[in-house]
Short mmCIF file of C-alpha atoms and ligand atoms in Angstrom, two decimals:
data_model
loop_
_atom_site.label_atom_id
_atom_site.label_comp_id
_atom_site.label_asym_id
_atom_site.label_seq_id
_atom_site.Cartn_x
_atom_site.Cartn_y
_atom_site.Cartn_z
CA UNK A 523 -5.07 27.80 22.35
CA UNK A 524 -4.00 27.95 18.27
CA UNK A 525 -1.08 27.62 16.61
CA UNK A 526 -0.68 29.71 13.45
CA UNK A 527 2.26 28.11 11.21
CA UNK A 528 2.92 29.07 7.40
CA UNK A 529 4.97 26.79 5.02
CA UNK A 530 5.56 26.38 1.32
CA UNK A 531 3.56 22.90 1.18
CA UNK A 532 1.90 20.70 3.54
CA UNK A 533 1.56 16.78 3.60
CA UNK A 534 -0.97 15.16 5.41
CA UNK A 535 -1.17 11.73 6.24
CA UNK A 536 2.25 9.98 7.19
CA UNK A 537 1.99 6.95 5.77
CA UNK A 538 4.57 5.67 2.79
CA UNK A 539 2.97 7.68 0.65
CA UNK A 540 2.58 10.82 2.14
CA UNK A 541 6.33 10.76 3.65
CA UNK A 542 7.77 9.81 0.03
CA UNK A 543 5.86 12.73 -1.36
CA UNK A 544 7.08 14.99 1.45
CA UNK A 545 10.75 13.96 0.71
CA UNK A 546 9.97 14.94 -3.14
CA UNK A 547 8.15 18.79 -2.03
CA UNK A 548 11.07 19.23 0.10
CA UNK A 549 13.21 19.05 -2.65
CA UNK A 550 11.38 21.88 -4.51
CA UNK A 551 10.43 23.92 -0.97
CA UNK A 552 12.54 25.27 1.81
CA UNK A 553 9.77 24.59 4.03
CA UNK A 554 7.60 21.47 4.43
CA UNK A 555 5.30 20.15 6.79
CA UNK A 556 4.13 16.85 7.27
CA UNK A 557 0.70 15.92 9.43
CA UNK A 558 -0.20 12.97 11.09
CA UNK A 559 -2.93 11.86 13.45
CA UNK A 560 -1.31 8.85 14.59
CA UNK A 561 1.78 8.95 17.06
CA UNK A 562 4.57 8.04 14.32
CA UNK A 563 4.63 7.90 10.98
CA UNK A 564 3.88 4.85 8.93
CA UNK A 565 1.68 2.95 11.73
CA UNK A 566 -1.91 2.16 9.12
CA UNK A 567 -2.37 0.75 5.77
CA UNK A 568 1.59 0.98 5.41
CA UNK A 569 2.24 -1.24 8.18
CA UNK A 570 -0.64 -3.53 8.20
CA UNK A 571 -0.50 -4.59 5.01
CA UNK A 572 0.85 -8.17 3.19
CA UNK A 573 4.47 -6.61 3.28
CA UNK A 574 4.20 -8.29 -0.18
CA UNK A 575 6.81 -6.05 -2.74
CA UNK A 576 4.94 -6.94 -6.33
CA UNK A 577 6.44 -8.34 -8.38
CA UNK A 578 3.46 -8.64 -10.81
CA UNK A 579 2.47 -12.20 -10.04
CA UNK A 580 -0.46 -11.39 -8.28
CA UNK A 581 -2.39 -9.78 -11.31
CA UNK A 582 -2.58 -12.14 -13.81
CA UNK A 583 -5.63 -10.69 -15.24
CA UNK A 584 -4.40 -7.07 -15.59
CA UNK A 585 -1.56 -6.81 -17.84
CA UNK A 586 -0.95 -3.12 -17.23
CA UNK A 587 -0.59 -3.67 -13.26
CA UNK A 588 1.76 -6.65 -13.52
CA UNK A 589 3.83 -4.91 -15.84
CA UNK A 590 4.05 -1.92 -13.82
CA UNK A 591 4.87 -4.09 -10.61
CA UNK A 592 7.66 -5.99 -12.58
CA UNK A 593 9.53 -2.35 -13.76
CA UNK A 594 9.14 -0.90 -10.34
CA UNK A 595 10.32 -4.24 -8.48
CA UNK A 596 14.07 -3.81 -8.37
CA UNK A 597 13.70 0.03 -8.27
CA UNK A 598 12.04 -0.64 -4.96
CA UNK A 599 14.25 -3.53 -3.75
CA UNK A 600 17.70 -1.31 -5.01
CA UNK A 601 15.82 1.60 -3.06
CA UNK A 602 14.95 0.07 0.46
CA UNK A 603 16.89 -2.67 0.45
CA UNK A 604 17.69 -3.19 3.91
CA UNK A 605 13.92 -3.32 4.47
CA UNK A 606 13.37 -6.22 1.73
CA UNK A 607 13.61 -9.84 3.23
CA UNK A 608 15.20 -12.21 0.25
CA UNK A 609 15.86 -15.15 1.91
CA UNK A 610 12.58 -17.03 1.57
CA UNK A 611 11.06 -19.36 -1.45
CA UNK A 612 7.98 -17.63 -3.01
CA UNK A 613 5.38 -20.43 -4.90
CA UNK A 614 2.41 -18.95 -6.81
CA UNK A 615 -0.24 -22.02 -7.44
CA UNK A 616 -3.05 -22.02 -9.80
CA UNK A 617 -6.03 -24.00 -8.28
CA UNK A 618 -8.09 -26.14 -10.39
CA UNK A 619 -11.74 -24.86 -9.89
CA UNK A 620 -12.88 -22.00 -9.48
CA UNK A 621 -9.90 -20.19 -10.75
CA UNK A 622 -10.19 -16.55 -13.40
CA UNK A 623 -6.96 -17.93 -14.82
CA UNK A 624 -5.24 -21.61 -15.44
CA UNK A 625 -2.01 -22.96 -14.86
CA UNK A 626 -1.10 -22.33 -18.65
CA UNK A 627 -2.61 -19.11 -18.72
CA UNK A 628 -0.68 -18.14 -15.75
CA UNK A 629 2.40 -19.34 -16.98
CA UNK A 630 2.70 -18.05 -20.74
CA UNK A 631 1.35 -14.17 -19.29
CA UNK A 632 4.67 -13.63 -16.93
CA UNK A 633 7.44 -15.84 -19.27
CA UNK A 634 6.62 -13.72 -22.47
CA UNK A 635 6.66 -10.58 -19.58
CA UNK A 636 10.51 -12.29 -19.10
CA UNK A 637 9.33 -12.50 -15.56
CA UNK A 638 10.75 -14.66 -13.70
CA UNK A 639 8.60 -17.80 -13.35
CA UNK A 640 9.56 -21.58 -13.61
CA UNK A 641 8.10 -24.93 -12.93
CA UNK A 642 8.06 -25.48 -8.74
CA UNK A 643 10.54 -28.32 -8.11
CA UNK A 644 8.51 -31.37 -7.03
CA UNK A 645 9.45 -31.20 -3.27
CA UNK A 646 7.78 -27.88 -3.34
CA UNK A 647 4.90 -29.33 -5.43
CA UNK A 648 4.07 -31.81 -3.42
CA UNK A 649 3.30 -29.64 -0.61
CA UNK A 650 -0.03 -28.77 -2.50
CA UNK A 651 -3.28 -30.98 -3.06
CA UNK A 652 -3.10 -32.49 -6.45
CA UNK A 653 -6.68 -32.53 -6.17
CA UNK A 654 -7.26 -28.82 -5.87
CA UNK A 655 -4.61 -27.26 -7.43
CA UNK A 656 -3.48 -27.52 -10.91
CA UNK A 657 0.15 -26.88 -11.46
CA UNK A 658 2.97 -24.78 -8.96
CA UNK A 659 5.07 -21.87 -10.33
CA UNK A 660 8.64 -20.73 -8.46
CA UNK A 661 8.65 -17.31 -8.79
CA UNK A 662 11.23 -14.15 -7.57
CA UNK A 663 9.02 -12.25 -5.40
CA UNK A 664 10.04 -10.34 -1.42
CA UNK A 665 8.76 -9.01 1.38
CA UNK A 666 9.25 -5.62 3.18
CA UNK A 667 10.10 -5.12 6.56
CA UNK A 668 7.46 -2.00 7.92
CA UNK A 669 9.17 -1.09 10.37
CA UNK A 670 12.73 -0.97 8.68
CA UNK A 671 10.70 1.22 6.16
CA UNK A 672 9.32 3.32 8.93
CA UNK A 673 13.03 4.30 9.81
CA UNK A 674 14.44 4.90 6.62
CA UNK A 675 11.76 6.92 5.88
CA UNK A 676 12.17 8.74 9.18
CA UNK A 677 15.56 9.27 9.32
CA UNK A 678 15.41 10.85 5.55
CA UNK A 679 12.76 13.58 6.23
CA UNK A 680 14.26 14.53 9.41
CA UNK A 681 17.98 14.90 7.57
CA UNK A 682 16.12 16.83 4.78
CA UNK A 683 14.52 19.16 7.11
CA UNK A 684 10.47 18.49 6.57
CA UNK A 685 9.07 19.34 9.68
CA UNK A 686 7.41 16.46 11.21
CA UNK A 687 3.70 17.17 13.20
CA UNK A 688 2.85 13.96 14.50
CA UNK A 689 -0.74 13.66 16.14
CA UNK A 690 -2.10 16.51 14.49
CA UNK A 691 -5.37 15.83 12.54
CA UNK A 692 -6.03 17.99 10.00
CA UNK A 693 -9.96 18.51 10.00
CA UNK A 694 -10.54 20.27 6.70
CA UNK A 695 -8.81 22.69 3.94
CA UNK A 696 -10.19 25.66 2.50
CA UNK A 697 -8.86 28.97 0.55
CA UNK A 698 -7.26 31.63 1.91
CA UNK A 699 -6.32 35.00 1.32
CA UNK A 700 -4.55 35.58 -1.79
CA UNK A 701 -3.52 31.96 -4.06
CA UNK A 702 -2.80 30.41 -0.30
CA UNK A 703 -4.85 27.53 1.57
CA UNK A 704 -5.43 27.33 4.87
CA UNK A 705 -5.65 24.28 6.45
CA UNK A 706 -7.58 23.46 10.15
CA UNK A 707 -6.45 20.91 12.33
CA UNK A 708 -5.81 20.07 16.00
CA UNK A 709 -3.12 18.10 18.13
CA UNK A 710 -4.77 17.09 21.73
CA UNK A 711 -6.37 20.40 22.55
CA UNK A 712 -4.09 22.74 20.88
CA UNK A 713 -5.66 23.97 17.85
CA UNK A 714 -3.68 24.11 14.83
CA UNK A 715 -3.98 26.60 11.23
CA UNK A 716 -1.68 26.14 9.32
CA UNK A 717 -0.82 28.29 5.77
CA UNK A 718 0.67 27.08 2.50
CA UNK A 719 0.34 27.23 -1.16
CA UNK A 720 0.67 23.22 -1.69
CA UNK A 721 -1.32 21.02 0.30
CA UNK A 722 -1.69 17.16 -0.47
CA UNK A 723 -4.20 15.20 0.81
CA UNK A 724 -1.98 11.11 1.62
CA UNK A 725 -4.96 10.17 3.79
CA UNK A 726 -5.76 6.84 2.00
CA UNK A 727 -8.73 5.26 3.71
CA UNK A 728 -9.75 8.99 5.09
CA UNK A 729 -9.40 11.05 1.70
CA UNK A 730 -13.11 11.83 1.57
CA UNK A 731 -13.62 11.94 4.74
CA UNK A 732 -11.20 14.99 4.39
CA UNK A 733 -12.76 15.64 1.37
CA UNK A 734 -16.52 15.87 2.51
CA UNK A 735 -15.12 18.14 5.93
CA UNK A 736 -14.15 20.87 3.04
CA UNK A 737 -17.15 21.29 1.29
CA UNK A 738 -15.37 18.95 -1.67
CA UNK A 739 -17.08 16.24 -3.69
CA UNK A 740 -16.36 12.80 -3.31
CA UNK A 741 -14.23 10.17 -5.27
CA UNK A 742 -15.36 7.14 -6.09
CA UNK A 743 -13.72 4.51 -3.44
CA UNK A 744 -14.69 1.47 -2.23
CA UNK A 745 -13.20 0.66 1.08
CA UNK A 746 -12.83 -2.98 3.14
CA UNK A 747 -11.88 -4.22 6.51
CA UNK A 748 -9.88 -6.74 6.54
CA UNK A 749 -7.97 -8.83 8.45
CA UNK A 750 -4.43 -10.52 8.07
CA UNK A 751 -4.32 -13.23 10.09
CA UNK A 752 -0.75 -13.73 11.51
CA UNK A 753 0.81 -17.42 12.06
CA UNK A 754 4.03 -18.80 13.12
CA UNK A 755 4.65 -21.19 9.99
CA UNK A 756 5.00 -24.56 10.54
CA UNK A 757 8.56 -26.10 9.48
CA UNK A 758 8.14 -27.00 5.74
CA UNK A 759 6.44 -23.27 5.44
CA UNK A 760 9.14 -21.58 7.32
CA UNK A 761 11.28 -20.31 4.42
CA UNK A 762 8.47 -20.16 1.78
CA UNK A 763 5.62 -18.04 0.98
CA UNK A 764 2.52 -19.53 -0.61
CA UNK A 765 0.03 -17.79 -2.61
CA UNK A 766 -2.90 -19.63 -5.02
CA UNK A 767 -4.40 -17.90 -7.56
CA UNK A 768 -6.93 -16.69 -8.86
CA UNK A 769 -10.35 -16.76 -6.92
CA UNK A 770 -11.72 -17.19 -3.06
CA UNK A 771 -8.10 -18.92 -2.15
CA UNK A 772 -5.24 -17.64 0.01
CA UNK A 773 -1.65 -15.89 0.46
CA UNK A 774 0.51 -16.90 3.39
CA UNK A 775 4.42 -15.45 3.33
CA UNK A 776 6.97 -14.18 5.96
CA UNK A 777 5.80 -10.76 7.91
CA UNK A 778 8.96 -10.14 8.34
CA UNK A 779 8.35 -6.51 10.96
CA UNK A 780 7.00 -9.00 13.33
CA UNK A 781 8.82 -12.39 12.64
CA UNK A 782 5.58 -14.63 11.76
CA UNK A 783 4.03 -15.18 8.25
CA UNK A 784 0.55 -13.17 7.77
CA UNK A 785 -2.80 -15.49 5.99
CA UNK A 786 -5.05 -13.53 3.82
CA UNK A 787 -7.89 -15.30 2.74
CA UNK A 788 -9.52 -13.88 -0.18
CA UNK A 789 -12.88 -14.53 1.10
CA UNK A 790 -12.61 -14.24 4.88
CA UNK A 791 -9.64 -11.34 4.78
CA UNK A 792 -12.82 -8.76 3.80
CA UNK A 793 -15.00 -8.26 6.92
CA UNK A 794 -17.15 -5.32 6.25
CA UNK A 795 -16.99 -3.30 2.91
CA UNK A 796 -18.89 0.28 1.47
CA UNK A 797 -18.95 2.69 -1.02
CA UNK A 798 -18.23 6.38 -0.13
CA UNK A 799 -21.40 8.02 -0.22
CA UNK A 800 -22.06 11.72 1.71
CA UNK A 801 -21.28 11.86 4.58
CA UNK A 802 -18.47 8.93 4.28
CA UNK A 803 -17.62 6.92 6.63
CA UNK A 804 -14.32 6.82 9.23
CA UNK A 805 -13.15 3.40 9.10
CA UNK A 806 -10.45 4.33 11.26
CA UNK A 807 -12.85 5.19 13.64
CA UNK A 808 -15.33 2.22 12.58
CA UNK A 809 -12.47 0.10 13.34
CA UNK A 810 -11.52 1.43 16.74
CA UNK A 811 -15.61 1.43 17.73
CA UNK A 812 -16.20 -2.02 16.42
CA UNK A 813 -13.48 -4.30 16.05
CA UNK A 814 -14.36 -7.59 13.92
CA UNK A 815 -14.47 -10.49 15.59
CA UNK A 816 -11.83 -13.04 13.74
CA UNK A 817 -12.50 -15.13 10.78
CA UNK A 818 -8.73 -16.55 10.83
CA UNK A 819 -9.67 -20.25 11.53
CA UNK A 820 -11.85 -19.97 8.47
CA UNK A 821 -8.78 -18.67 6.87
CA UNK A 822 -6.31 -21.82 7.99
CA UNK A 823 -9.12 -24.96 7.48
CA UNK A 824 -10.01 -23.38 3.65
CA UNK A 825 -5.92 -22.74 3.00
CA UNK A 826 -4.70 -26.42 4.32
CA UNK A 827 -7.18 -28.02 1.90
CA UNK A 828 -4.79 -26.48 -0.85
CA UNK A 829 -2.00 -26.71 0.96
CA UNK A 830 -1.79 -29.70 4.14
CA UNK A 831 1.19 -28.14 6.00
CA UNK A 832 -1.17 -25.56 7.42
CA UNK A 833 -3.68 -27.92 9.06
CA UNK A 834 -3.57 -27.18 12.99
CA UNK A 835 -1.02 -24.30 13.04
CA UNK A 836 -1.28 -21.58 15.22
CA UNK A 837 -3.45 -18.34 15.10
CA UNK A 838 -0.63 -15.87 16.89
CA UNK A 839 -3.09 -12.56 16.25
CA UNK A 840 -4.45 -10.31 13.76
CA UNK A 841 -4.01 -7.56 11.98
CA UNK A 842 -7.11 -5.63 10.53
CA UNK A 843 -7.13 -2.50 8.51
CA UNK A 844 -9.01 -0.15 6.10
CA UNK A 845 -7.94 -1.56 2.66
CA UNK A 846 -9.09 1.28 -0.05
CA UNK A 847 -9.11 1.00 -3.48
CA UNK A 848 -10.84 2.96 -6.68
CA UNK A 849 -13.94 1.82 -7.62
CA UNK A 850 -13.36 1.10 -10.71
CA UNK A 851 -10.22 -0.83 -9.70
CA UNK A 852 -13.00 -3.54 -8.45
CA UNK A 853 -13.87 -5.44 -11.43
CA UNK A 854 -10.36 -5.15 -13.65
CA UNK A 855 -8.18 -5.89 -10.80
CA UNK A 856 -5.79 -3.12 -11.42
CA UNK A 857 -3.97 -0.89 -8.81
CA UNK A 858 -3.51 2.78 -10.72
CA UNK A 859 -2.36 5.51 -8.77
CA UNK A 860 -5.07 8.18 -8.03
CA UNK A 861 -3.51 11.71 -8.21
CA UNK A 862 -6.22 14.85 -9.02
CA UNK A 863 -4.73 18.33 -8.74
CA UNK A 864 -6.51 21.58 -7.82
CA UNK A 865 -8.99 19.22 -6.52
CA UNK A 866 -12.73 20.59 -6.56
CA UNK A 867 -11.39 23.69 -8.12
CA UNK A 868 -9.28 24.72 -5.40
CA UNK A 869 -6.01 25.88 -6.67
CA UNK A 870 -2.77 23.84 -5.11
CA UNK A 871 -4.27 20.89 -3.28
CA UNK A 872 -3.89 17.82 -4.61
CA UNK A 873 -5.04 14.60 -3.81
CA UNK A 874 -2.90 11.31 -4.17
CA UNK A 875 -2.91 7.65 -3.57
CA UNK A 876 -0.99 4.42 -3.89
CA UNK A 877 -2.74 0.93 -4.09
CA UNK A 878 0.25 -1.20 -3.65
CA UNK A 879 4.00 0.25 -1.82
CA UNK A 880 5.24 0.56 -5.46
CA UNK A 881 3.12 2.27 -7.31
CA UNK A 882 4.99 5.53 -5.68
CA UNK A 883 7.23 5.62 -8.45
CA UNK A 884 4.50 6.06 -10.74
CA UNK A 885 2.68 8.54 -8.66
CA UNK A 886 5.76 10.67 -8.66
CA UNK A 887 6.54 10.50 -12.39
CA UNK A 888 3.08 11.81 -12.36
CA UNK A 889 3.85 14.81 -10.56
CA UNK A 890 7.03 15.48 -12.12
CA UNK A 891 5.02 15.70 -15.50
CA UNK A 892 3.14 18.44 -14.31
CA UNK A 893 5.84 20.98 -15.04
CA UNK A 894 4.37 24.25 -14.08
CA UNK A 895 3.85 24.89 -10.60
CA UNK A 896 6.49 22.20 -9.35
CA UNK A 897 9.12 23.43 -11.88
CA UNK A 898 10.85 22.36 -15.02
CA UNK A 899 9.73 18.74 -15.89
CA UNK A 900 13.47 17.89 -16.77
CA UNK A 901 15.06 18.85 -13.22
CA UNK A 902 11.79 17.23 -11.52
CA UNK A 903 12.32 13.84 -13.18
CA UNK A 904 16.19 14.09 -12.21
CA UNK A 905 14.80 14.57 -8.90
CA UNK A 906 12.75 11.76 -9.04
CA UNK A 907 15.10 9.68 -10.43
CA UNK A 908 17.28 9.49 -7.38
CA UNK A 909 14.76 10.68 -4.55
CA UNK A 910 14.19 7.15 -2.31
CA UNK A 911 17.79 5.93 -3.58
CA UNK A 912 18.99 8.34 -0.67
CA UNK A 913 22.66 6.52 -1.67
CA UNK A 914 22.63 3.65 0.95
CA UNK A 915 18.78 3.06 0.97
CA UNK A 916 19.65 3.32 4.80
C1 FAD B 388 -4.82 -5.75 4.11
C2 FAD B 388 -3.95 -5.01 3.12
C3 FAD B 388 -2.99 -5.71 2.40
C4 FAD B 388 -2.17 -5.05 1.49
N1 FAD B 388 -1.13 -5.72 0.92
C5 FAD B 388 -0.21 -5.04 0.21
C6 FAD B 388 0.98 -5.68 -0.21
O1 FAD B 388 1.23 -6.84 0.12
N2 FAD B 388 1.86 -4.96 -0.96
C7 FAD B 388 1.61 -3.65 -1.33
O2 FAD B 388 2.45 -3.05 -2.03
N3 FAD B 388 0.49 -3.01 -0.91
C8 FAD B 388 -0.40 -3.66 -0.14
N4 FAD B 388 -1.52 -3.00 0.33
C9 FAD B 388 -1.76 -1.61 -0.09
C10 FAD B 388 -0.84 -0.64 0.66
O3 FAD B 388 -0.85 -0.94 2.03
C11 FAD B 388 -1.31 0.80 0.41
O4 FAD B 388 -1.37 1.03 -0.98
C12 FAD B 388 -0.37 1.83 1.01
O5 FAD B 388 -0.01 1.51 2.32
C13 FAD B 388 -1.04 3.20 1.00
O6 FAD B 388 -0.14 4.09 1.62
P1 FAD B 388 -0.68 5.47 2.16
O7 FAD B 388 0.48 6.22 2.68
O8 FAD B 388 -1.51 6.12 1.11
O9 FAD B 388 -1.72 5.04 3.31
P2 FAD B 388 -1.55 4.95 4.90
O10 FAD B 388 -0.35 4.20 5.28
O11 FAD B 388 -2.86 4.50 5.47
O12 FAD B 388 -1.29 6.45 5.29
C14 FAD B 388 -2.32 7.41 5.41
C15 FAD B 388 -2.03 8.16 6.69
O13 FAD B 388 -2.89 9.29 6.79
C16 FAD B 388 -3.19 9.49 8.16
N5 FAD B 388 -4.36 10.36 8.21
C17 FAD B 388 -5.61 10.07 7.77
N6 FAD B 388 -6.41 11.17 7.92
C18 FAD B 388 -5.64 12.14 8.46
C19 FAD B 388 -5.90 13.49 8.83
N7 FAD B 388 -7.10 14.05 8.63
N8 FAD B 388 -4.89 14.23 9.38
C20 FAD B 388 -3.65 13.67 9.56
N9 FAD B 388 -3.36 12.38 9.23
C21 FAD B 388 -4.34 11.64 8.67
C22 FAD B 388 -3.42 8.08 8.67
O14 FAD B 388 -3.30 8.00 10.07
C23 FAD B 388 -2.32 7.31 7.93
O15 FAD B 388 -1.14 7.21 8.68
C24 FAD B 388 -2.36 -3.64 1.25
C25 FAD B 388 -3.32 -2.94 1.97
C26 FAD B 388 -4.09 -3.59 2.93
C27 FAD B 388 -5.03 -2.79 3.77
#
């Protein structure tokens, strides 16, 4: 059995990314569809990630990238703001050895930003090993509630009309007949081929393999699995997030879709990691086959050497995902946006990506600078302007 459907553009991947961008298309299309493999939108690297809304702090060595995260912070917080959690402490620590950047370093980078950054009181200081870490900053940073996101995000596309296929994998694009694309895909045993003039490609993890199943070339990614370790936080951690900088150290702070605080571990988080190279990999699928066995106790005796209060708390579960970033992301620490158009020469699909929740705004600036095919650059950057406000960010 097939289904043929036709629509003016055509999202796939429903993750924060892809349902932002389908909320901007439908603005410019009556008729938008949005693909996603999974049962509901919003359930991969969207959800299991550090719920962490950047504030900058966590790029001290890539001026550009803090920046970025410190204009698009209270866009992002006045946007979704009944899916940002407030009410907790947030400490950034620079550790003594082993660190890219020092306490002073740290420090003088986000005050002349006027970010806001300030001596940690010394009840919060004391919480850390004066051995092993230098100096304690309070800082302004929040979390995001996933599933609060999930909703908001839901609720918008379905009052803006962009049709929602949910389990439907799209297997591979390719031209059509006139300036059209056709796109092949399948939900359970229903085969799916769908038309449209716009199609962009919000796969993350899975862009090449996407990619590679339509005859395209590659970009250069570099994908992990990793794991977020997820504890209940012991009393003096309970309102506080933790995170030291800048090395093989740690980042606890308040998960707030599942009411425990999640443990990354710079060097136990990563679990497996590759290139791209033909054909790539699925680490969706790599994940489901093989699922890591768990390096969280790693994670909690390396963090309560910095920080004591974490000695003997709980492991409550894990969290592991395909984190994806560009390649040449690796060595500068920066989180760009990735957006090509007319990818591999074929006219109206696009392919974009996020590395941190934020960095939509600057992906859809992007787009609205395009001013051709999408329409007049002024009306597309009104658009922009008050697309995720959405009035009560409800
Ligand atoms: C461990 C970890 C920690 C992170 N911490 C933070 C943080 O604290 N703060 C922050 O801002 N960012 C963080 N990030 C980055 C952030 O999660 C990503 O930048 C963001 O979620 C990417 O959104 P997306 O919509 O592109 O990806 P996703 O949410 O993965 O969405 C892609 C969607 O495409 C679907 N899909 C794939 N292939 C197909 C197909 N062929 N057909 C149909 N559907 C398909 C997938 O099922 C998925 O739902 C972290 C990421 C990870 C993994």
């Amino acid at each position: 059995m097939s289904t043929r459907l036709t629509a003016d553009a055509v999202v796939i991947g429903g993750g924060f990314y892809g349902a932002c961008l389908a909320l901007l298309l439908r603005r410019l299309y009556p008729r938008v569809l949005l693909a996603e493999k999974e049962d509901d939108l919003l359930q991969r690297a969207s959800y299991i990630n550090q719920a962490r809304v950047h504030a900058g702090f966590h790029y001290p060595r890539n001026l550009v990238t803090a920046y970025r995260s410190l204009v698009n912070f209270p866009r992002f917080v006045a946007d979704f703001r009944h899916a940002i959690m407030r009410d907790f402490t947030k400490v950034y620590a620079v550790a003594r050895l082993n660190s890219k950047v020092n306490a002073h370093r740290f420090h003088e980078m986000f005050r002349r930003m006027k970010a806001p950054i300030k001596p940690a009181p010394a009840h919060l200081a004391s919480l850390f090993n004066p051995e092993l870490v230098e100096r304690a900053f309070l800082v302004r940073e929040y979390a995001f509630d996933a599933s609060v996101l999930k909703g908001i995000l839901r609720r918008r596309l379905e009052a803006e009309g962009v049709e929602l296929l949910m389990r439907t994998r799209i297997h591979a694009v390719r031209s059509g007949a006139g300036d059209g694309l056709v796109l092949d895909g399948a939900r359970g045993n229903e085969r799916y081929e769908i038309h449209a003039k716009h199609v962009f490609n919000c796969t993350y993890s899975l862009i090449n393999v996407l990619l590679h199943a339509s005859g395209l070339p590659l970009l250069p990614l570099k994908h992990e699995i990793t794991e977020m370790a997820l504890v209940r936080p012991p009393e003096p951690l309970r309102n506080l997030g933790v995170t030291v900088m800048d090395g093989p150290f740690f980042s606890t702070m308040p998960f707030p879709a599942l009411g425990l605080h999640s443990l990354s571990h710079v060097r136990y988080t990563p679990h497996k990691g590759w290139i791209d190279e033909v054909p790539p990999v699925d680490g969706h699928e790599l994940l489901r086959a093989a699922p890591p066995a768990s390096k969280a106790l790693h994670m909690i005796n390396d963090a309560a050497r910095y920080l004591p209060v974490l000695g003997g708390v709980r492991q409550e579960g894990s969290l592991f995902e395909v984190k994806t970033v560009l390649l040449a992301s690796e060595d500068s620490d920066s989180r760009p946006i990735l957006f090509r158009r007319d990818y591999g020469g074929l006219k109206g699909f696009h392919v974009a990506m996020g590395g941190k929740i934020d960095n939509i705004y600057d992906l859809l600036e992007t787009i609205a600078d395009l001013n051709d095919d999408f329409g007049d650059r002024k009306r597309l950057h009104d658009i922009v302007a008050g697309l995720l406000g959405g009035g009560s960010g409800a």
